[in-house]
Short mmCIF file of C-alpha atoms in Angstrom, two decimals:
data_model
loop_
_atom_site.label_atom_id
_atom_site.label_comp_id
_atom_site.label_asym_id
_atom_site.label_seq_id
_atom_site.Cartn_x
_atom_site.Cartn_y
_atom_site.Cartn_z
CA UNK A 1 163.26 202.84 -25.23
CA UNK A 2 166.61 204.13 -26.42
CA UNK A 3 167.84 203.20 -29.86
CA UNK A 4 171.60 202.93 -29.76
CA UNK A 5 173.60 202.38 -32.88
CA UNK A 6 176.46 200.25 -31.61
CA UNK A 7 179.08 198.11 -33.24
CA UNK A 8 178.74 194.32 -33.29
CA UNK A 9 181.06 191.84 -31.60
CA UNK A 10 182.93 191.24 -34.84
CA UNK A 11 183.30 194.94 -35.54
CA UNK A 12 184.96 195.58 -32.17
CA UNK A 13 188.43 194.39 -33.03
CA UNK A 14 189.95 194.41 -29.56
CA UNK A 15 190.87 191.27 -27.71
CA UNK A 16 188.12 189.21 -26.11
CA UNK A 17 189.78 188.88 -22.72
CA UNK A 18 187.48 186.04 -21.65
CA UNK A 19 187.95 184.20 -24.93
CA UNK A 20 185.74 181.37 -23.75
CA UNK A 21 186.02 179.65 -27.12
CA UNK A 22 189.79 179.84 -26.85
CA UNK A 23 189.72 178.35 -23.36
CA UNK A 24 187.60 175.46 -24.60
CA UNK A 25 189.97 175.03 -27.52
CA UNK A 26 192.92 174.80 -25.14
CA UNK A 27 191.10 172.17 -23.10
CA UNK A 28 190.69 170.07 -26.21
CA UNK A 29 194.30 170.63 -27.13
CA UNK A 30 195.33 169.13 -23.78
CA UNK A 31 193.42 165.98 -24.70
CA UNK A 32 194.93 165.89 -28.16
CA UNK A 33 198.47 166.23 -26.79
CA UNK A 34 197.90 163.46 -24.25
CA UNK A 35 196.36 161.10 -26.77
CA UNK A 36 199.31 161.47 -29.12
CA UNK A 37 201.07 158.82 -27.03
CA UNK A 38 198.22 156.34 -27.32
CA UNK A 39 198.35 153.92 -30.24
CA UNK A 40 194.78 152.68 -30.18
CA UNK A 41 191.67 153.88 -28.38
CA UNK A 42 188.91 151.31 -28.09
CA UNK A 43 185.43 152.34 -26.98
CA UNK A 44 183.22 149.68 -25.43
CA UNK A 45 179.64 150.75 -25.95
CA UNK A 46 176.07 149.63 -25.71
CA UNK A 47 172.75 151.30 -26.19
CA UNK A 48 171.44 149.46 -23.17
CA UNK A 49 172.39 149.22 -19.53
CA UNK A 50 172.78 145.94 -17.73
CA UNK A 51 174.42 144.04 -20.57
CA UNK A 52 177.71 143.55 -18.72
CA UNK A 53 179.54 146.15 -20.75
CA UNK A 54 181.79 147.18 -17.89
CA UNK A 55 182.70 143.57 -17.25
CA UNK A 56 183.55 143.12 -20.91
CA UNK A 57 185.59 146.36 -20.91
CA UNK A 58 187.54 145.44 -17.78
CA UNK A 59 188.18 141.95 -19.08
CA UNK A 60 189.34 143.18 -22.47
CA UNK A 61 191.67 145.69 -20.82
CA UNK A 62 193.16 142.95 -18.65
CA UNK A 63 193.46 140.58 -21.60
CA UNK A 64 195.09 143.21 -23.80
CA UNK A 65 197.48 144.01 -20.94
CA UNK A 66 198.48 140.34 -20.89
CA UNK A 67 199.53 140.74 -24.49
CA UNK A 68 201.31 144.11 -24.16
CA UNK A 69 204.45 145.40 -22.51
CA UNK A 70 203.99 146.32 -18.84
CA UNK A 71 202.04 149.52 -18.25
CA UNK A 72 200.98 149.85 -21.87
CA UNK A 73 197.22 149.36 -21.47
CA UNK A 74 194.87 151.83 -19.86
CA UNK A 75 191.20 151.68 -18.93
CA UNK A 76 189.11 154.81 -18.62
CA UNK A 77 185.87 154.14 -16.78
CA UNK A 78 183.55 156.74 -18.26
CA UNK A 79 180.55 155.47 -16.34
CA UNK A 80 180.89 158.27 -13.83
CA UNK A 81 177.74 157.57 -11.84
CA UNK A 82 178.15 153.82 -11.55
CA UNK A 83 181.85 153.06 -11.64
CA UNK A 84 182.81 149.41 -11.30
CA UNK A 85 186.14 149.00 -13.07
CA UNK A 86 188.16 149.72 -9.94
CA UNK A 87 186.41 146.94 -8.09
CA UNK A 88 186.53 144.40 -10.89
CA UNK A 89 190.23 144.97 -11.48
CA UNK A 90 191.08 145.06 -7.79
CA UNK A 91 192.55 148.55 -7.94
CA UNK A 92 194.16 149.62 -4.66
CA UNK A 93 192.41 152.47 -2.88
CA UNK A 94 195.56 154.49 -2.65
CA UNK A 95 195.78 158.22 -3.34
CA UNK A 96 196.55 159.12 -6.93
CA UNK A 97 199.80 161.03 -7.19
CA UNK A 98 199.47 164.52 -8.65
CA UNK A 99 202.39 166.17 -10.38
CA UNK A 100 202.70 169.14 -12.70
CA UNK A 101 202.39 166.69 -15.56
CA UNK A 102 199.08 165.25 -14.47
CA UNK A 103 197.43 162.69 -12.26
CA UNK A 104 198.96 159.22 -12.13
CA UNK A 105 196.40 156.52 -12.91
CA UNK A 106 195.94 153.64 -10.50
CA UNK A 107 197.87 150.46 -11.14
CA UNK A 108 195.12 147.84 -11.28
CA UNK A 109 197.21 144.76 -11.92
CA UNK A 110 198.75 145.40 -15.31
CA UNK A 111 196.10 147.95 -16.27
CA UNK A 112 196.48 151.68 -15.74
CA UNK A 113 193.08 152.84 -14.55
CA UNK A 114 191.12 156.01 -13.96
CA UNK A 115 187.60 155.88 -12.59
CA UNK A 116 185.39 157.95 -10.35
CA UNK A 117 185.37 154.81 -8.20
CA UNK A 118 188.90 155.77 -7.20
CA UNK A 119 187.87 159.30 -6.25
CA UNK A 120 184.65 158.85 -4.30
CA UNK A 121 184.03 157.73 -0.78
CA UNK A 122 183.05 154.06 -0.56
CA UNK A 123 179.39 153.65 -1.53
CA UNK A 124 179.00 157.44 -1.93
CA UNK A 125 177.07 158.64 -4.96
CA UNK A 126 178.68 161.12 -7.31
CA UNK A 127 177.54 164.52 -6.00
CA UNK A 128 178.36 167.90 -7.47
CA UNK A 129 178.99 171.37 -6.10
CA UNK A 130 176.17 173.32 -7.67
CA UNK A 131 173.06 175.37 -6.98
CA UNK A 132 170.16 173.48 -5.47
CA UNK A 133 168.00 173.30 -8.57
CA UNK A 134 168.07 173.17 -12.35
CA UNK A 135 171.03 170.82 -12.42
CA UNK A 136 169.83 169.35 -15.71
CA UNK A 137 170.99 172.55 -17.38
CA UNK A 138 174.69 172.02 -16.69
CA UNK A 139 175.02 168.36 -15.73
CA UNK A 140 176.04 167.38 -19.23
CA UNK A 141 178.83 169.95 -19.21
CA UNK A 142 180.06 168.75 -15.82
CA UNK A 143 180.20 165.13 -16.94
CA UNK A 144 181.85 166.10 -20.18
CA UNK A 145 184.45 168.04 -18.17
CA UNK A 146 185.32 165.00 -16.06
CA UNK A 147 185.61 162.81 -19.17
CA UNK A 148 187.83 165.44 -20.79
CA UNK A 149 190.08 165.60 -17.77
CA UNK A 150 190.23 161.80 -17.50
CA UNK A 151 191.51 161.80 -21.06
CA UNK A 152 193.73 164.85 -20.99
CA UNK A 153 194.96 165.26 -17.42
CA UNK A 154 195.85 161.69 -16.52
CA UNK A 155 199.48 160.75 -17.03
CA UNK A 156 198.71 157.77 -19.20
CA UNK A 157 202.18 157.60 -20.68
CA UNK A 158 202.73 155.63 -23.86
CA UNK A 159 199.90 153.16 -24.31
CA UNK A 160 199.31 150.44 -26.84
CA UNK A 161 195.61 150.48 -25.93
CA UNK A 162 193.32 152.80 -24.06
CA UNK A 163 189.99 151.07 -23.46
CA UNK A 164 187.11 153.45 -22.72
CA UNK A 165 184.13 151.95 -20.92
CA UNK A 166 181.26 154.17 -22.02
CA UNK A 167 178.09 154.52 -19.97
CA UNK A 168 174.94 153.14 -21.57
CA UNK A 169 173.17 155.34 -24.07
CA UNK A 170 173.11 155.97 -27.76
CA UNK A 171 174.85 159.32 -27.70
CA UNK A 172 177.80 158.49 -25.46
CA UNK A 173 180.11 157.55 -28.28
CA UNK A 174 179.40 160.84 -30.01
CA UNK A 175 180.47 162.72 -26.87
CA UNK A 176 183.71 160.77 -26.79
CA UNK A 177 184.31 161.42 -30.47
CA UNK A 178 184.06 165.15 -29.91
CA UNK A 179 187.09 164.83 -27.67
CA UNK A 180 188.91 162.05 -29.48
CA UNK A 181 188.23 162.21 -33.19
CA UNK A 182 190.94 159.62 -33.83
CA UNK A 183 189.14 156.78 -32.09
CA UNK A 184 190.56 153.47 -33.30
CA UNK A 185 187.46 151.38 -32.99
CA UNK A 186 184.31 150.67 -31.03
CA UNK A 187 182.95 147.37 -29.78
CA UNK A 188 179.20 146.98 -29.25
CA UNK A 189 178.04 144.75 -26.40
CA UNK A 190 174.60 143.18 -26.38
CA UNK A 191 172.58 140.53 -24.62
CA UNK A 192 171.00 137.85 -26.80
CA UNK A 193 167.49 139.27 -26.38
CA UNK A 194 165.41 141.15 -28.90
CA UNK A 195 165.06 144.10 -26.54
CA UNK A 196 168.82 144.40 -26.25
CA UNK A 197 169.23 144.01 -30.01
CA UNK A 198 166.81 146.86 -30.56
CA UNK A 199 168.68 149.19 -28.18
CA UNK A 200 172.12 148.34 -29.50
CA UNK A 201 170.88 148.64 -33.05
CA UNK A 202 169.96 152.25 -32.38
CA UNK A 203 173.49 152.90 -31.17
CA UNK A 204 175.02 151.24 -34.19
CA UNK A 205 172.82 153.24 -36.55
CA UNK A 206 174.01 156.41 -34.84
CA UNK A 207 177.60 155.28 -35.20
CA UNK A 208 176.97 154.47 -38.82
CA UNK A 209 176.13 158.10 -39.50
CA UNK A 210 179.69 158.97 -38.55
CA UNK A 211 183.00 157.56 -39.59
CA UNK A 212 183.79 155.29 -36.67
CA UNK A 213 185.24 151.90 -37.40
CA UNK A 214 183.37 149.28 -35.44
CA UNK A 215 185.49 146.27 -34.57
CA UNK A 216 182.50 144.07 -34.02
CA UNK A 217 179.79 142.83 -31.70
CA UNK A 218 180.18 140.97 -28.43
CA UNK A 219 177.21 138.98 -27.21
CA UNK A 220 177.42 138.77 -23.45
CA UNK A 221 175.53 136.26 -21.32
CA UNK A 222 174.88 134.33 -24.49
CA UNK A 223 174.51 131.10 -22.55
CA UNK A 224 175.00 129.67 -19.09
CA UNK A 225 178.34 128.04 -18.38
CA UNK A 226 178.33 125.60 -15.49
CA UNK A 227 180.86 126.73 -12.93
CA UNK A 228 181.84 123.12 -12.24
CA UNK A 229 181.99 121.33 -15.56
CA UNK A 230 181.92 124.24 -18.01
CA UNK A 231 179.05 122.78 -20.05
CA UNK A 232 176.79 125.40 -21.59
CA UNK A 233 173.05 125.76 -21.49
CA UNK A 234 170.52 128.37 -22.57
CA UNK A 235 170.11 131.54 -20.53
CA UNK A 236 168.30 134.24 -22.52
CA UNK A 237 166.22 133.77 -25.65
CA UNK A 238 167.47 135.24 -28.89
CA UNK A 239 170.60 135.66 -30.95
CA UNK A 240 171.05 139.41 -30.95
CA UNK A 241 174.80 139.22 -31.41
CA UNK A 242 174.59 137.22 -34.61
CA UNK A 243 171.67 139.26 -35.92
CA UNK A 244 173.40 142.58 -35.31
CA UNK A 245 176.61 141.32 -36.87
CA UNK A 246 174.74 140.25 -39.99
CA UNK A 247 172.63 143.37 -40.18
CA UNK A 248 175.62 145.69 -40.00
CA UNK A 249 178.09 143.40 -41.74
CA UNK A 250 180.30 143.23 -38.69
CA UNK A 251 182.22 140.39 -37.14
CA UNK A 252 180.69 138.68 -34.15
CA UNK A 253 183.79 138.92 -32.00
CA UNK A 254 182.61 136.47 -29.42
CA UNK A 255 179.74 134.99 -27.45
CA UNK A 256 180.52 135.20 -23.75
CA UNK A 257 178.66 132.81 -21.46
CA UNK A 258 177.36 133.80 -18.07
CA UNK A 259 179.78 132.07 -15.78
CA UNK A 260 179.16 132.22 -12.03
CA UNK A 261 182.82 131.54 -11.33
CA UNK A 262 183.90 134.47 -13.54
CA UNK A 263 181.33 136.71 -11.88
CA UNK A 264 182.63 135.73 -8.47
CA UNK A 265 186.22 136.41 -9.42
CA UNK A 266 185.37 139.76 -11.00
CA UNK A 267 183.49 140.76 -7.89
CA UNK A 268 186.62 140.00 -5.88
CA UNK A 269 188.77 142.09 -8.18
CA UNK A 270 190.31 139.08 -9.89
CA UNK A 271 189.14 139.68 -13.41
CA UNK A 272 192.61 138.91 -14.78
CA UNK A 273 192.53 135.51 -13.07
CA UNK A 274 189.06 134.85 -14.49
CA UNK A 275 190.51 135.22 -17.96
CA UNK A 276 192.64 132.15 -17.40
CA UNK A 277 190.37 130.01 -15.27
CA UNK A 278 186.84 130.38 -16.61
CA UNK A 279 184.94 129.70 -19.80
CA UNK A 280 183.82 133.33 -19.98
CA UNK A 281 187.37 134.52 -19.45
CA UNK A 282 188.75 132.33 -22.20
CA UNK A 283 186.12 133.66 -24.59
CA UNK A 284 187.05 137.22 -23.69
CA UNK A 285 190.74 136.42 -24.17
CA UNK A 286 189.86 135.20 -27.63
CA UNK A 287 188.13 138.50 -28.33
CA UNK A 288 191.28 140.34 -27.26
CA UNK A 289 193.24 138.19 -29.72
CA UNK A 290 190.86 139.14 -32.49
CA UNK A 291 191.18 142.83 -31.60
CA UNK A 292 194.96 142.56 -31.61
CA UNK A 293 194.99 140.76 -34.95
CA UNK A 294 191.80 141.72 -36.68
CA UNK A 295 192.85 140.25 -40.00
CA UNK A 296 189.95 140.70 -42.33
CA UNK A 297 187.42 140.84 -39.54
CA UNK A 298 187.62 144.00 -37.49
CA UNK A 299 187.91 147.63 -38.35
CA UNK A 300 185.06 147.90 -40.80
CA UNK A 301 182.91 150.97 -40.63
CA UNK A 302 179.42 150.12 -39.48
CA UNK B 1 182.17 188.53 -24.70
CA UNK B 2 183.15 192.15 -25.13
CA UNK B 3 181.84 195.28 -23.44
CA UNK B 4 181.51 198.48 -25.40
CA UNK B 5 181.30 201.96 -23.90
CA UNK B 6 178.57 203.29 -26.12
CA UNK B 7 179.29 206.94 -25.40
CA UNK B 8 182.96 206.63 -26.34
CA UNK B 9 182.55 203.79 -28.84
CA UNK B 10 185.51 202.15 -27.10
CA UNK B 11 185.87 198.57 -25.97
CA UNK B 12 185.88 198.40 -22.20
CA UNK B 13 188.71 196.57 -20.49
CA UNK B 14 188.41 193.79 -17.94
CA UNK B 15 189.39 195.18 -14.55
CA UNK B 16 188.26 192.94 -11.74
CA UNK B 17 186.47 189.73 -10.91
CA UNK B 18 184.82 188.87 -7.61
CA UNK B 19 183.12 185.68 -6.60
CA UNK B 20 181.77 186.42 -3.13
CA UNK B 21 180.95 182.86 -2.19
CA UNK B 22 177.20 182.82 -2.74
CA UNK B 23 177.42 181.32 -6.19
CA UNK B 24 177.30 184.67 -7.95
CA UNK B 25 179.98 186.42 -9.94
CA UNK B 26 180.79 190.09 -10.43
CA UNK B 27 183.09 191.26 -13.17
CA UNK B 28 184.05 194.91 -13.67
CA UNK B 29 184.93 196.41 -17.02
CA UNK B 30 186.31 199.93 -17.49
CA UNK B 31 186.29 202.29 -20.43
CA UNK B 32 189.88 203.32 -21.21
CA UNK B 33 188.66 206.70 -22.51
CA UNK B 34 186.19 208.04 -19.98
CA UNK B 35 186.94 205.71 -17.07
CA UNK B 36 183.34 204.65 -16.72
CA UNK B 37 183.05 201.25 -15.10
CA UNK B 38 180.25 198.73 -15.43
CA UNK B 39 179.67 195.61 -13.44
CA UNK B 40 178.49 192.37 -14.96
CA UNK B 41 176.61 190.39 -12.32
CA UNK B 42 175.61 186.80 -12.88
CA UNK B 43 173.23 184.78 -10.76
CA UNK B 44 174.22 181.35 -9.38
CA UNK B 45 172.69 179.53 -12.31
CA UNK B 46 174.52 181.62 -14.89
CA UNK B 47 177.75 181.34 -12.93
CA UNK B 48 177.36 177.58 -12.73
CA UNK B 49 176.78 177.34 -16.45
CA UNK B 50 180.13 178.95 -17.14
CA UNK B 51 182.08 177.13 -14.45
CA UNK B 52 180.69 173.80 -15.62
CA UNK B 53 182.59 174.37 -18.84
CA UNK B 54 185.81 174.79 -16.89
CA UNK B 55 186.32 178.30 -18.26
CA UNK B 56 186.60 181.67 -16.59
CA UNK B 57 185.02 184.98 -17.50
CA UNK B 58 187.82 187.49 -17.85
CA UNK B 59 190.21 184.72 -18.84
CA UNK B 60 192.40 182.41 -16.83
CA UNK B 61 194.84 184.14 -14.53
CA UNK B 62 196.76 181.02 -13.47
CA UNK B 63 197.48 177.85 -15.35
CA UNK B 64 194.87 175.13 -15.13
CA UNK B 65 195.79 172.39 -12.67
CA UNK B 66 195.45 168.68 -13.50
CA UNK B 67 191.83 167.60 -13.09
CA UNK B 68 190.96 171.03 -11.80
CA UNK B 69 187.33 171.00 -12.92
CA UNK B 70 186.77 167.55 -11.49
CA UNK B 71 188.27 168.46 -8.15
CA UNK B 72 186.37 171.74 -7.97
CA UNK B 73 183.01 170.33 -8.96
CA UNK B 74 182.79 166.91 -7.36
CA UNK B 75 181.35 167.30 -3.87
CA UNK B 76 181.57 163.69 -2.71
CA UNK B 77 185.27 163.16 -3.29
CA UNK B 78 187.25 160.88 -1.00
CA UNK B 79 189.49 162.71 1.46
CA UNK B 80 192.57 160.78 0.40
CA UNK B 81 191.79 160.51 -3.29
CA UNK B 82 194.87 162.48 -4.30
CA UNK B 83 198.45 162.65 -3.14
CA UNK B 84 199.65 166.16 -3.80
CA UNK B 85 202.87 165.70 -1.90
CA UNK B 86 203.65 167.09 1.51
CA UNK B 87 201.95 170.35 2.35
CA UNK B 88 203.74 171.34 5.55
CA UNK B 89 202.42 173.73 8.13
CA UNK B 90 204.49 176.57 6.71
CA UNK B 91 205.26 175.68 3.14
CA UNK B 92 207.60 177.51 0.82
CA UNK B 93 207.26 177.43 -2.90
CA UNK B 94 209.98 178.64 -5.18
CA UNK B 95 209.22 179.99 -8.60
CA UNK B 96 208.55 177.53 -11.35
CA UNK B 97 205.79 175.64 -9.63
CA UNK B 98 205.27 173.14 -6.87
CA UNK B 99 206.58 169.66 -7.40
CA UNK B 100 204.53 168.46 -4.51
CA UNK B 101 207.39 168.58 -2.01
CA UNK B 102 207.26 171.75 -0.01
CA UNK B 103 210.05 172.45 2.47
CA UNK B 104 208.71 171.79 5.92
CA UNK B 105 208.91 174.53 8.45
CA UNK B 106 210.89 176.94 6.35
CA UNK B 107 209.99 180.51 5.79
CA UNK B 108 212.42 181.51 3.12
CA UNK B 109 212.62 180.11 -0.35
CA UNK B 110 214.97 180.06 -3.23
CA UNK B 111 213.90 180.93 -6.69
CA UNK B 112 214.90 178.31 -9.17
CA UNK B 113 215.46 180.73 -11.98
CA UNK B 114 212.23 179.91 -13.75
CA UNK B 115 210.18 182.39 -11.76
CA UNK B 116 211.21 185.54 -10.00
CA UNK B 117 209.31 185.23 -6.76
CA UNK B 118 209.66 182.85 -3.85
CA UNK B 119 206.36 182.40 -2.10
CA UNK B 120 206.06 181.77 1.62
CA UNK B 121 202.96 180.76 3.54
CA UNK B 122 202.43 182.30 6.95
CA UNK B 123 201.43 180.00 9.73
CA UNK B 124 197.90 181.42 9.78
CA UNK B 125 197.55 180.86 6.06
CA UNK B 126 198.94 177.34 6.31
CA UNK B 127 196.53 176.60 9.15
CA UNK B 128 193.67 177.80 7.03
CA UNK B 129 194.84 175.67 4.15
CA UNK B 130 194.75 172.70 6.50
CA UNK B 131 191.02 173.22 6.89
CA UNK B 132 190.39 172.93 3.16
CA UNK B 133 188.97 169.50 2.25
CA UNK B 134 191.87 167.33 1.26
CA UNK B 135 190.13 166.34 -1.98
CA UNK B 136 191.12 169.79 -3.25
CA UNK B 137 193.75 170.97 -0.78
CA UNK B 138 196.87 170.27 -2.80
CA UNK B 139 195.35 171.83 -5.89
CA UNK B 140 194.25 174.90 -3.95
CA UNK B 141 197.77 175.21 -2.56
CA UNK B 142 199.21 175.23 -6.05
CA UNK B 143 196.61 177.68 -7.36
CA UNK B 144 197.08 180.16 -4.51
CA UNK B 145 200.83 179.93 -4.86
CA UNK B 146 200.72 180.48 -8.62
CA UNK B 147 198.27 183.35 -8.18
CA UNK B 148 200.56 185.04 -5.65
CA UNK B 149 203.65 184.50 -7.74
CA UNK B 150 201.95 185.99 -10.81
CA UNK B 151 201.36 189.15 -8.80
CA UNK B 152 204.78 189.32 -7.18
CA UNK B 153 203.35 188.52 -3.76
CA UNK B 154 206.02 186.86 -1.65
CA UNK B 155 203.97 185.92 1.40
CA UNK B 156 200.60 184.25 1.44
CA UNK B 157 198.50 185.44 4.34
CA UNK B 158 194.81 184.80 5.04
CA UNK B 159 194.09 188.18 3.43
CA UNK B 160 195.92 187.15 0.26
CA UNK B 161 193.93 183.93 0.30
CA UNK B 162 190.72 185.95 0.48
CA UNK B 163 191.71 188.00 -2.54
CA UNK B 164 192.76 184.98 -4.52
CA UNK B 165 189.63 183.09 -3.60
CA UNK B 166 187.47 185.96 -4.68
CA UNK B 167 189.30 186.36 -7.95
CA UNK B 168 189.43 182.67 -8.77
CA UNK B 169 186.08 181.58 -7.44
CA UNK B 170 187.48 179.00 -5.04
CA UNK B 171 184.42 179.08 -2.85
CA UNK B 172 184.82 177.20 0.37
CA UNK B 173 188.49 176.62 -0.37
#
């Protein structure tokens, strides 16, 4: 075998024409420039799927939009594989306008929305152009690329709030933070059960290792609200919301009942109406109030 | 990455990039001293790894389009997901970029002072563009136009599209 004595990368002083690191840096710079016009970025997270996180995120976006100037609240549906925000907010399935400045988000009522639900064929799964095997190697990079472009290439305009509905999983917030270090706050959503508490607790411990202010905990489906009379009854055992709030010294922002009427309205794309007409909606509106005016409650670091 | 001509101890220069459509990539680097050229060949998996990052070996040759990675990589996109403006059968794009409103049926084009080259699409090229899935068609139109303008090419023909596609890795586009 030959034994060449060659210079190292650092010793060769000429330009790296590919400059892959520089290209990645420029991608991040696009996000940074876009987010300069956003006052507050709120991540809605959970360590567990099936807790109604997307419903909470869509409702909070609609409630915050009620309290903001027109067009000043955005919702980024980062659950790429299972998008639901477009349906719950009744977003029109119209083409998104592309200009040199970026892609116009959909107008979902008063919320400016981007979601893979707007881009995919009805009922079609998210499929990628890629070789036939080993997709696990690059899937993370592909998903990260879509999230980055949702943040940086959408013409969000000047926003008071950008709500990011994160997919379930402990590490999802970390991925978002790599792109948006200036995250305003995160909200953790849990069910009342011990299993949910355990999963969300893992997420909060991960968050705690960073410097992310956590606005508080939302306990979803904390009870059953009768669709007719509004009276509440038990649904799941446990008090995970209260327990997590105490354990991490966070405010319990709200306990949202399961409300068949709210679920029906959300499924019809009338989440904004559900805020006014249902017990669950009124609780979520109260959470939006507490996020708008945290007082001494929100914004603590977990 | 850098390529070094060991015999000359000179950094080789990027010369050419080809993406033949089978998922592979070929990049050619030349030694400025002795002229020796080497080819870097990546298999589909290696090529995918790089493209998943939204970066290009050899550097970007045209400006990145909005949501370019998403549009290139998502295979199940809705046909009418994006409105890129009218892309007429024979579109003309003046320098400075496409505002999404090509001039229908024209074959000339006025520079707007920002760029030096007006780019015209031949009918054959425009027909071929029509066959590109609409999820990416408007973006591909912009990319081909920018690519041609960068090289002082005034008319986009199917042959120009082939060269651009090979250089940019727009497989199936």
